[in-house]
PDB file of C-alpha atoms in Angstrom:
ATOM      1  CA  VAL A   1     121.276 124.120 101.808  1.00 53.00           C
ATOM      2  CA  ASP A   2     118.054 124.028 103.777  1.00 57.00           C
ATOM      3  CA  ASN A   3     116.933 120.776 105.337  1.00 59.00           C
ATOM      4  CA  ASN A   4     114.101 119.441 103.168  1.00 57.00           C
ATOM      5  CA  THR A   5     111.969 116.958 105.073  1.00 58.00           C
ATOM      6  CA  ALA A   6     109.163 115.069 103.354  1.00 58.00           C
ATOM      7  CA  ILE A   7     106.138 114.272 105.450  1.00 59.00           C
ATOM      8  CA  LYS A   8     105.055 110.691 105.610  1.00 79.00           C
ATOM      9  CA  PHE A   9     101.477 110.063 104.666  1.00 85.00           C
ATOM     10  CA  ASN A  10      99.346 107.220 103.392  1.00 88.00           C
ATOM     11  CA  ALA A  11      96.660 107.502 100.747  1.00 91.00           C
ATOM     12  CA  TYR A  12      94.189 104.726  99.997  1.00 94.00           C
ATOM     13  CA  PRO A  13      92.564 103.159  98.076  1.00 96.00           C
ATOM     14  CA  ASN A  14      94.801 103.414  95.058  1.00 95.00           C
ATOM     15  CA  PRO A  15      93.310 103.248  92.469  1.00 96.00           C
ATOM     16  CA  VAL A  16      90.515 105.416  93.847  1.00 97.00           C
ATOM     17  CA  GLU A  17      86.915 105.488  92.625  1.00 95.00           C
ATOM     18  CA  ASN A  18      85.196 108.208  94.661  1.00 96.00           C
ATOM     19  CA  VAL A  19      86.834 108.972  98.017  1.00 97.00           C
ATOM     20  CA  LEU A  20      90.554 109.141  98.725  1.00 96.00           C
ATOM     21  CA  ASN A  21      91.552 108.720 102.381  1.00 96.00           C
ATOM     22  CA  VAL A  22      94.776 110.446 103.422  1.00 93.00           C
ATOM     23  CA  SER A  23      96.455 110.095 106.804  1.00 91.00           C
ATOM     24  CA  GLY A  24      99.672 111.727 107.976  1.00 88.00           C
ATOM     25  CA  GLN A  25     102.078 111.606 110.888  1.00 88.00           C
ATOM     26  CA  GLU A  26     101.395 115.310 111.499  1.00 90.00           C
ATOM     27  CA  LYS A  27      98.326 117.429 110.826  1.00 93.00           C
ATOM     28  CA  ILE A  28      97.813 118.023 107.125  1.00 94.00           C
ATOM     29  CA  SER A  29      97.279 121.704 106.292  1.00 95.00           C
ATOM     30  CA  ASP A  30      96.345 121.380 102.627  1.00 95.00           C
ATOM     31  CA  VAL A  31      96.233 118.965  99.710  1.00 95.00           C
ATOM     32  CA  ILE A  32      96.607 119.936  96.059  1.00 97.00           C
ATOM     33  CA  VAL A  33      95.779 117.576  93.182  1.00 97.00           C
ATOM     34  CA  TYR A  34      97.445 118.033  89.783  1.00 98.00           C
ATOM     35  CA  ASN A  35      96.827 116.217  86.529  1.00 97.00           C
ATOM     36  CA  TYR A  36      99.815 115.017  84.498  1.00 94.00           C
ATOM     37  CA  LEU A  37      99.724 118.207  82.406  1.00 96.00           C
ATOM     38  CA  GLY A  38     100.612 120.120  85.565  1.00 96.00           C
ATOM     39  CA  GLN A  39      97.191 121.716  85.910  1.00 97.00           C
ATOM     40  CA  LYS A  40      95.786 122.160  89.415  1.00 98.00           C
ATOM     41  CA  VAL A  41      92.441 120.343  89.446  1.00 98.00           C
ATOM     42  CA  MET A  42      91.633 120.452  93.168  1.00 97.00           C
ATOM     43  CA  GLN A  43      92.847 122.149  96.332  1.00 97.00           C
ATOM     44  CA  LYS A  44      91.494 121.795  99.859  1.00 96.00           C
ATOM     45  CA  SER A  45      92.602 123.076 103.252  1.00 96.00           C
ATOM     46  CA  PHE A  46      92.519 120.898 106.364  1.00 95.00           C
ATOM     47  CA  ASP A  47      93.684 120.791 109.974  1.00 94.00           C
ATOM     48  CA  SER A  48      93.658 117.074 110.671  1.00 94.00           C
ATOM     49  CA  GLN A  49      95.795 113.940 110.473  1.00 94.00           C
ATOM     50  CA  ASN A  50      93.047 111.945 108.734  1.00 95.00           C
ATOM     51  CA  ILE A  51      91.177 113.450 105.802  1.00 95.00           C
ATOM     52  CA  GLN A  52      88.920 112.396 102.940  1.00 96.00           C
ATOM     53  CA  MET A  53      88.901 113.905  99.460  1.00 96.00           C
ATOM     54  CA  ASP A  54      86.073 113.527  96.952  1.00 96.00           C
ATOM     55  CA  PHE A  55      87.523 112.321  93.632  1.00 96.00           C
ATOM     56  CA  SER A  56      84.118 111.540  92.078  1.00 95.00           C
ATOM     57  CA  GLN A  57      84.148 114.671  89.871  1.00 94.00           C
ATOM     58  CA  LEU A  58      87.576 113.901  88.381  1.00 96.00           C
ATOM     59  CA  THR A  59      87.953 111.971  85.123  1.00 96.00           C
ATOM     60  CA  SER A  60      89.780 108.645  85.003  1.00 97.00           C
ATOM     61  CA  GLY A  61      93.553 108.966  84.820  1.00 97.00           C
ATOM     62  CA  ASN A  62      96.710 109.614  86.794  1.00 97.00           C
ATOM     63  CA  TYR A  63      97.080 112.433  89.302  1.00 98.00           C
ATOM     64  CA  LEU A  64      99.756 113.826  91.599  1.00 97.00           C
ATOM     65  CA  VAL A  65      98.574 114.493  95.141  1.00 96.00           C
ATOM     66  CA  VAL A  66     100.727 117.002  97.041  1.00 94.00           C
ATOM     67  CA  ALA A  67     100.202 117.124 100.810  1.00 93.00           C
ATOM     68  CA  ASN A  68     101.583 119.848 103.074  1.00 92.00           C
ATOM     69  CA  ASP A  69     101.740 119.540 106.840  1.00 90.00           C
ATOM     70  CA  ILE A  70     101.375 122.353 109.369  1.00 90.00           C
ATOM     71  CA  SER A  71     105.185 122.614 109.676  1.00 87.00           C
ATOM     72  CA  GLY A  72     105.538 123.435 105.976  1.00 85.00           C
ATOM     73  CA  ASN A  73     106.874 120.034 104.909  1.00 85.00           C
ATOM     74  CA  GLN A  74     105.615 118.551 101.643  1.00 88.00           C
ATOM     75  CA  SER A  75     105.198 115.117 100.059  1.00 90.00           C
ATOM     76  CA  THR A  76     103.880 113.934  96.675  1.00 93.00           C
ATOM     77  CA  LEU A  77     102.110 110.693  95.764  1.00 93.00           C
ATOM     78  CA  LYS A  78     100.885 109.297  92.445  1.00 96.00           C
ATOM     79  CA  ILE A  79      97.186 108.341  92.496  1.00 96.00           C
ATOM     80  CA  VAL A  80      95.201 106.523  89.814  1.00 97.00           C
ATOM     81  CA  LYS A  81      91.521 107.457  89.389  1.00 97.00           C
ATOM     82  CA  LYS A  82      89.335 104.645  87.985  1.00 94.00           C
TER      83      LYS A  82
END
């Protein structure tokens, strides 16, 4: 079994209105946002430990934010959009 390490990152504010701030222990390579139907609604590439994502175009509801770091590790967080 491969070693599966989740990256540690913080996302705020939650619930979010317009801009979601995400910070990680390592550089974040990309962030994918899914709705609860499993549909990908947003994907952005980065090369930074601190990023901002524009949630203003998304409708109110619950989303899963999946962050990947440059080492290939992944972590998921539930975000509520007002």
